[in-house]
XYZ file of C-alpha atoms in Angstrom:
537
model
C -21.600 79.107 75.776
C -18.462 77.088 76.198
C -15.425 78.007 77.751
C -12.068 78.335 76.325
C -11.474 75.727 78.943
C -13.812 73.369 77.014
C -12.920 74.050 73.451
C -9.198 72.781 74.678
C -10.421 69.394 76.307
C -12.910 68.434 74.342
C -10.750 66.206 72.159
C -8.988 64.792 74.976
C -9.853 61.155 75.747
C -8.429 59.806 78.859
C -7.170 62.658 81.425
C -6.465 62.149 85.047
C -9.651 60.133 86.595
C -13.025 59.367 85.773
C -14.092 60.938 89.343
C -12.187 64.244 87.850
C -15.074 67.414 87.660
C -16.182 68.044 84.061
C -15.109 71.274 82.755
C -18.413 72.977 82.869
C -18.199 71.867 86.790
C -14.440 73.266 86.967
C -15.707 76.891 84.919
C -18.701 77.380 86.898
C -17.123 76.389 90.472
C -14.482 78.830 89.326
C -17.080 81.832 89.599
C -17.769 81.534 93.114
C -14.730 80.640 94.408
C -13.105 82.723 97.144
C -9.339 81.596 97.694
C -8.297 81.206 101.712
C -5.510 79.475 103.269
C -6.045 76.201 105.311
C -3.940 73.843 107.305
C -1.990 70.974 106.342
C -0.452 68.392 108.207
C 2.983 66.975 107.810
C 1.893 63.968 106.001
C 0.015 65.487 103.312
C 3.053 68.407 102.747
C 5.371 65.587 101.985
C 2.991 63.943 99.964
C 2.437 66.659 97.687
C 5.924 67.711 97.896
C 6.877 64.147 96.706
C 4.290 64.668 93.876
C 5.535 68.032 92.671
C 9.427 66.929 92.260
C 8.352 65.248 89.363
C 8.680 68.680 86.975
C 7.424 68.981 83.431
C 10.075 70.455 81.299
C 13.236 69.253 82.809
C 13.112 65.691 81.384
C 15.498 64.098 78.036
C 13.400 63.388 75.423
C 14.213 60.929 72.187
C 12.396 61.665 68.845
C 11.925 59.083 66.241
C 9.999 60.094 62.679
C 9.063 57.770 59.643
C 8.007 58.423 56.498
C 7.779 61.625 53.970
C 9.405 65.064 54.550
C 6.090 66.385 55.285
C 6.304 63.869 58.676
C 10.023 65.336 59.062
C 8.854 68.994 59.254
C 6.533 68.084 61.849
C 8.808 66.292 63.667
C 11.009 69.522 63.230
C 8.227 71.760 64.728
C 7.607 69.416 67.797
C 10.902 69.134 68.343
C 11.984 72.866 68.487
C 8.958 73.549 70.957
C 10.023 70.996 73.333
C 13.562 72.299 73.695
C 11.969 76.036 73.569
C 10.132 74.830 76.834
C 12.920 73.454 78.539
C 13.097 69.770 77.661
C 16.181 68.582 76.214
C 16.792 66.561 73.203
C 18.780 63.601 73.035
C 19.870 61.462 70.229
C 20.619 58.621 72.629
C 17.199 56.515 73.720
C 18.445 54.789 76.583
C 19.136 58.141 77.668
C 15.649 59.691 77.096
C 12.814 59.975 79.748
C 10.263 59.892 77.050
C 9.709 58.813 73.352
C 8.089 60.780 70.999
C 7.264 58.360 68.016
C 6.162 60.534 64.944
C 4.520 57.502 62.612
C 3.751 56.846 58.834
C 1.144 55.275 57.708
C 1.593 54.686 53.806
C 2.669 50.791 54.018
C 2.676 48.295 56.419
C 6.383 48.170 57.451
C 6.568 51.783 58.104
C 3.708 51.004 60.911
C 5.596 47.741 62.179
C 8.344 49.688 62.991
C 6.566 52.326 65.105
C 4.510 49.715 66.991
C 7.868 47.548 67.852
C 9.156 50.737 68.905
C 6.377 51.537 71.068
C 6.586 47.875 72.666
C 10.416 48.528 72.836
C 9.659 51.832 74.722
C 7.307 50.298 77.395
C 9.760 47.436 77.770
C 12.344 49.882 78.667
C 10.002 52.104 81.289
C 9.828 54.769 78.808
C 7.298 57.020 78.928
C 5.809 57.427 75.410
C 3.742 60.096 73.379
C 2.656 59.213 69.634
C 2.290 61.154 66.699
C 1.746 61.183 62.899
C -0.476 59.360 60.671
C -0.790 56.246 62.374
C -2.605 57.242 65.612
C -4.509 59.574 63.679
C -6.319 57.629 61.357
C -6.696 54.800 63.983
C -6.196 56.179 67.448
C -8.323 53.021 68.758
C -5.747 50.448 68.150
C -5.197 48.055 70.848
C -1.300 48.900 70.841
C -1.906 52.522 71.102
C -4.435 51.744 74.429
C -3.559 54.694 77.097
C -0.712 56.572 75.284
C -0.957 60.262 74.851
C -1.781 61.299 70.899
C -0.812 64.111 69.510
C -2.960 64.584 65.956
C -1.207 66.088 63.087
C -2.955 69.529 63.183
C -2.008 69.384 66.996
C 1.820 69.533 66.480
C 1.485 73.420 68.068
C 0.698 71.394 71.511
C 3.144 69.032 72.393
C 4.427 70.736 74.992
C 1.079 70.350 76.924
C 0.837 66.594 76.066
C 4.482 65.990 76.934
C 3.908 67.698 80.116
C 1.148 65.533 80.869
C 2.492 62.308 79.610
C 5.471 63.242 82.286
C 3.128 63.058 85.195
C 1.420 60.072 83.858
C -1.078 61.048 82.385
C -2.880 60.106 79.041
C -4.207 63.007 76.781
C -5.377 62.687 72.961
C -5.390 65.770 70.938
C -6.687 64.812 67.586
C -8.854 67.640 66.383
C -9.014 70.054 63.247
C -7.558 73.665 63.102
C -10.471 75.621 61.473
C -11.254 79.293 61.080
C -14.725 80.292 60.760
C -15.403 76.636 59.586
C -12.577 76.234 57.405
C -10.021 73.960 58.057
C -6.321 75.607 58.052
C -3.249 73.702 56.640
C -2.432 73.090 60.236
C -0.330 74.471 63.078
C 1.348 78.020 62.441
C 4.368 78.597 60.680
C 6.340 80.517 62.711
C 6.729 78.100 65.378
C 10.453 77.366 67.230
C 11.829 74.104 64.923
C 14.760 72.187 65.258
C 15.975 71.473 61.666
C 17.400 67.752 61.244
C 19.874 69.928 58.702
C 20.631 73.451 59.887
C 20.973 74.430 56.402
C 17.941 72.879 54.769
C 14.310 74.540 55.728
C 11.258 72.123 55.222
C 8.034 73.960 54.545
C 4.637 72.494 54.342
C 2.376 74.407 52.031
C -0.606 72.292 52.459
C -2.217 69.509 53.844
C -4.394 66.509 52.816
C -5.397 66.348 49.094
C -8.339 65.894 46.563
C -8.049 62.411 45.409
C -9.724 59.509 47.098
C -7.070 56.911 45.840
C -8.373 53.267 47.341
C -5.086 52.376 48.412
C -3.941 55.619 50.602
C -4.349 55.459 54.526
C -3.033 58.532 54.637
C -6.034 60.272 53.755
C -7.821 59.070 56.613
C -5.095 60.985 58.753
C -4.368 64.293 56.599
C -7.757 64.531 55.275
C -9.006 66.846 52.480
C -7.153 69.513 50.855
C -6.250 72.748 53.276
C -3.566 75.394 51.948
C -1.530 77.612 54.202
C -1.584 81.513 52.778
C 0.989 82.612 50.082
C 1.961 85.558 52.852
C 2.453 83.180 55.740
C 4.891 81.094 53.491
C 6.514 83.771 52.155
C 7.250 84.927 55.615
C 8.649 81.450 56.462
C 10.917 81.388 53.780
C 11.978 84.730 54.786
C 12.889 83.738 57.722
C 14.615 80.902 57.011
C 17.021 82.648 54.807
C 17.829 84.752 57.513
C 18.660 82.173 59.798
C 21.185 80.716 57.306
C 19.517 78.051 55.345
C 20.350 77.696 51.640
C 17.835 75.352 50.509
C 14.219 75.062 50.793
C 12.241 71.897 50.450
C 8.250 72.589 49.533
C 6.564 69.699 50.769
C 2.668 68.533 50.980
C 0.548 65.120 50.417
C 0.280 67.317 46.796
C 1.680 70.082 45.926
C 0.064 70.882 42.457
C -3.211 70.675 44.387
C -1.940 73.671 46.301
C -4.198 76.969 46.875
C -7.154 75.323 45.081
C -9.211 75.571 48.679
C -8.053 79.649 49.079
C -8.418 81.035 45.486
C -4.734 80.593 44.373
C -2.431 78.351 42.615
C 0.714 76.638 42.809
C 2.973 78.721 40.142
C 1.388 82.184 42.176
C 3.094 80.885 45.261
C 6.402 79.755 43.657
C 6.620 83.511 41.674
C 6.330 84.948 44.877
C 9.256 82.511 46.963
C 11.582 82.959 44.211
C 11.798 86.459 44.517
C 13.203 85.405 48.033
C 15.918 83.300 47.188
C 19.267 84.672 47.908
C 21.707 84.091 44.531
C 23.382 80.680 45.219
C 20.134 79.109 47.479
C 18.076 76.837 45.818
C 14.539 75.612 45.994
C 12.986 71.889 45.661
C 9.500 71.499 44.934
C 7.796 68.194 46.345
C 5.581 65.518 45.120
C 2.814 66.423 42.742
C 0.075 64.476 41.368
C -0.504 64.574 37.454
C -4.414 65.691 37.751
C -3.194 69.239 39.151
C 0.103 69.894 37.625
C -1.441 69.862 34.174
C -3.131 73.300 33.570
C 0.069 74.458 34.962
C 2.693 73.207 32.501
C 3.657 76.211 30.705
C 4.349 78.208 34.067
C 5.977 75.088 35.717
C 8.448 75.087 33.089
C 9.360 78.324 33.220
C 9.746 78.158 37.325
C 11.919 74.944 36.801
C 14.094 76.573 34.282
C 14.288 79.308 37.304
C 18.191 79.152 37.828
C 17.264 79.025 41.837
C 15.075 76.283 41.414
C 15.987 72.553 40.681
C 14.719 71.253 37.329
C 13.283 68.184 39.257
C 9.717 66.965 39.408
C 8.675 64.126 41.284
C 5.241 63.059 39.815
C 3.675 59.564 40.795
C 2.078 57.309 38.186
C 1.569 54.499 40.048
C 0.606 52.342 37.236
C 0.929 52.677 33.425
C -2.423 50.749 33.164
C -5.452 52.787 32.439
C -7.851 50.084 34.243
C -5.445 49.607 37.261
C -5.157 53.547 37.555
C -9.355 53.338 37.420
C -9.291 50.668 40.312
C -6.905 53.087 42.384
C -9.055 55.655 41.631
C -6.357 58.462 40.660
C -8.173 60.438 38.344
C -6.092 60.544 35.370
C -4.922 58.105 32.377
C -1.721 57.547 31.503
C -1.632 59.958 28.754
C -2.049 62.579 31.127
C 1.177 61.685 32.702
C 3.184 60.685 29.374
C 1.823 64.738 28.426
C 3.487 66.025 31.579
C 6.866 64.130 31.102
C 7.181 64.819 27.540
C 6.310 68.296 28.142
C 8.506 69.196 30.921
C 11.006 67.045 29.057
C 10.964 69.350 26.334
C 10.707 72.677 27.825
C 13.460 72.483 30.536
C 16.336 70.429 29.251
C 17.845 67.852 31.524
C 14.901 67.648 33.562
C 14.604 65.134 36.711
C 11.414 63.394 36.704
C 10.808 61.007 39.620
C 7.949 58.666 39.687
C 6.406 55.903 41.855
C 5.194 52.365 40.878
C 3.064 49.787 42.700
C 3.877 46.184 42.147
C 0.746 43.779 42.508
C -2.387 46.243 42.930
C -5.682 44.296 43.374
C -6.787 43.616 40.145
C -3.206 44.228 38.016
C -2.906 41.637 35.354
C 0.119 40.487 33.258
C -0.759 42.422 30.799
C -1.123 45.589 32.838
C 2.019 44.883 34.428
C 3.731 44.469 31.248
C 2.134 48.259 30.140
C 4.272 49.639 33.369
C 7.420 47.464 32.029
C 7.107 49.415 28.844
C 6.987 52.944 30.136
C 9.487 52.272 32.350
C 11.954 51.432 29.354
C 10.267 54.496 27.783
C 11.666 56.586 30.188
C 14.295 55.353 31.785
C 13.359 57.603 35.036
C 17.029 58.413 36.986
C 14.967 58.400 40.184
C 12.150 54.975 40.765
C 10.877 54.417 43.695
C 9.171 50.900 43.303
C 6.638 49.417 45.886
C 5.361 46.064 46.649
C 1.694 46.335 47.344
C 0.470 45.941 51.315
C -3.190 46.064 51.514
C -3.779 49.103 54.404
C -6.606 48.157 57.048
C -9.898 50.391 56.296
C -8.947 50.977 52.520
C -11.254 50.129 49.607
C -8.130 48.403 47.907
C -8.102 45.991 50.886
C -11.173 44.840 50.193
C -10.393 43.827 46.869
C -9.496 40.412 45.213
C -5.624 40.112 45.729
C -2.845 39.245 43.776
C -0.999 36.526 45.034
C 1.767 37.574 47.375
C 4.333 35.676 45.167
C 3.033 37.313 42.187
C 3.509 40.912 43.707
C 6.855 39.804 45.161
C 8.124 38.652 41.775
C 6.722 41.622 39.660
C 8.412 43.956 42.429
C 11.620 42.011 41.526
C 11.191 42.013 37.576
C 10.939 46.003 37.684
C 13.940 46.351 39.914
C 16.054 44.210 37.907
C 15.267 46.996 34.990
C 15.407 49.675 37.201
C 19.424 48.394 37.836
C 19.919 47.218 34.146
C 20.750 51.174 32.881
C 22.912 53.759 34.374
C 21.480 57.260 33.889
C 23.998 59.499 34.555
C 27.340 58.059 32.403
C 26.672 60.918 29.700
C 27.507 63.219 32.570
C 31.152 62.205 33.306
C 33.404 65.109 31.357
C 30.842 67.777 32.306
C 31.551 71.091 34.470
C 28.673 71.967 36.995
C 27.731 73.872 39.655
C 26.825 72.207 42.601
C 25.140 73.644 46.452
C 26.892 71.500 49.263
C 24.173 70.948 52.028
C 24.969 67.249 53.900
C 27.555 64.464 54.679
C 27.231 61.233 53.317
C 26.161 58.012 54.893
C 29.494 56.825 55.027
C 30.545 59.911 56.376
C 33.527 59.595 53.641
C 32.194 62.731 51.178
C 30.099 65.798 51.317
C 26.827 65.452 49.365
C 25.953 68.005 46.904
C 23.279 68.826 44.365
C 23.557 69.775 40.675
C 20.817 72.001 38.902
C 18.602 69.015 37.987
C 18.887 67.862 41.778
C 21.920 65.200 41.013
C 23.447 63.753 43.916
C 26.985 64.694 43.286
C 29.490 63.478 45.956
C 32.708 66.006 46.476
C 35.579 66.176 48.934
C 35.117 66.364 52.489
C 36.298 69.835 52.912
C 34.885 71.882 55.769
C 34.838 75.170 53.628
C 32.623 73.893 51.022
C 29.791 72.880 54.008
C 26.686 75.393 52.736
C 28.552 76.257 50.059
C 28.115 76.379 46.143
C 30.653 75.674 44.165
C 32.046 74.336 40.943
C 33.174 70.976 40.228
C 34.098 68.157 37.071
C 32.388 65.195 36.845
C 34.831 62.343 36.911
C 32.689 59.518 37.680
C 29.078 58.165 37.764
C 27.088 55.494 39.715
C 23.537 54.041 39.538
C 22.311 56.588 41.870
C 25.145 59.386 42.198
C 27.907 61.324 40.226
C 31.308 62.443 41.713
C 32.870 65.874 40.959
C 36.406 67.021 41.794
C 36.249 70.681 42.717
C 37.903 73.143 39.880
C 41.043 75.018 41.692
C 40.577 78.232 39.952
C 37.087 78.667 41.170
C 36.453 79.954 44.609
C 33.274 78.703 46.509
C 30.267 80.738 46.960
C 28.033 81.586 49.976
C 24.476 81.733 49.018
C 23.739 82.192 53.149
C 22.788 85.654 54.068
C 23.389 84.752 57.633
C 25.395 82.352 59.824
C 23.340 78.971 59.697
C 22.289 77.542 63.191
C 24.081 75.352 64.866
C 23.371 71.403 65.021
C 20.611 71.379 67.483
C 19.978 75.365 67.614
C 16.170 75.979 68.048
C 15.013 78.127 65.037
C 12.051 80.965 65.800
C 13.935 82.127 69.025
C 15.396 85.458 68.265
C 18.165 86.909 69.674
C 16.964 89.961 71.469
C 14.047 88.564 73.486
C 11.912 85.798 72.893
C 10.205 84.729 69.444
C 6.806 86.066 68.549
C 5.466 82.090 69.442
C 6.655 83.319 72.958
C 5.100 86.582 72.812
C 1.858 86.441 71.169
C -1.262 85.536 73.094
C -2.379 82.054 72.525
C -5.732 80.966 73.552
C -4.995 77.471 73.821
C -1.770 78.050 76.276
C -4.135 79.884 78.330
C -6.917 77.908 78.283
C -4.475 74.742 79.438
C -3.386 77.475 82.353
C -7.235 77.914 83.438
C -7.943 74.164 83.070
C -4.694 73.465 85.606
C -5.375 76.209 88.050
C -9.055 75.073 88.208
C -7.924 71.630 89.069
C -5.527 72.794 91.645
C -8.644 74.705 93.047
């Protein structure tokens, strides 16, 4: 029967040295050990004092996250746990003792940035811990050799990994969370976290997906669908509102597939969540693929019309050619996508549909590409993510016959020019809208708010507007934004039911005593302590 200690380190590939006793040896040895004092010579004492002077939990940590909102949520949880354990999070990479690099594997450029950051850290003699989808999918890449790794389902153990990395050890935790053989959604949702924006809570409702797209590397990292129970998600939302959050983002690799593995569905979850949303606060639904939202269109239209839910949906189509979609193994045809868009546009007036397109997928002909051009002309999407195809190592698409690079580049350029040829918001000028103010613009000249349709509205940067629902008159429209002038006779409304946390403050730590995370019995933490004690003995 394996011990708790064994189960903890079965997925650790590198520890202190190859001559260390095995976990089984440590466990069996512990049974017969009788502690006794022993004399130590002065040189040994000095040596131990020097070794012990590097105390984990006192160092400065810099964290960098690439990729989707799911990855950003993971980064927030890791930062929160590290801060709650005594580490100081810093925004200055040069000031940090250790870098946590949380990667994205969707496209080559994101991985290139990640790889370059590792190189830069090592050149600056910083200790490095890597996380996210790149090391989870390909932990044996040469440039990851000797580095500590936190798997995407092991973020609740980031403190253990960082502790060991600080001491110069290499630890790799890449296992899956399971309960009775069933794969879980991931780490617990009540862990401490540091929200990048104290007004916005990002909740991952499930991990993985049910598809097997031929171009996708994320599937290698996140795996098959695993959903969090509704009660856990509702409780997380409730706690967030109690900490002053006024906007919730639901995220996953495919929100539309939520619940299929646990006998429920997305509309059931959403109706439970809207019961918890305070007046004036808003919920934004994340990306959903066409196949799994089709059967819920009636309910989704009702939910998107709810006053506390943004009338916004991100539905990636990737191509308007059925033959390309078949090669991608997207499991729908272009008519399915159009049915989703047409239905929601009819039932949810003004709804914003965002989508993604890939240019130059292997086998894409000029006729295939023209179908995509025609679809964009038809719908004139206000939000369009255009991606030149990059073959990701280890995916079926990487082995297909590639479209020449210059053709991919030309198609990407042509599609981008089409997107920039129309202004989707011109007709909004003159409207009076209610908007929720949540952040500062990149140039720090405005506050950023969003209207019911999740369209970005820039408003004057007045302190009394932050975190408030205000009324504005739209006086200008750009390609990606609107500008609103506050209605003078209208008073800002406060949706938050509590004061927001300060920037950098740890969520999940209760005012009176410690959080559930600190108080609960945690087998992983207990096993980890046992391992450390047995190594001392």
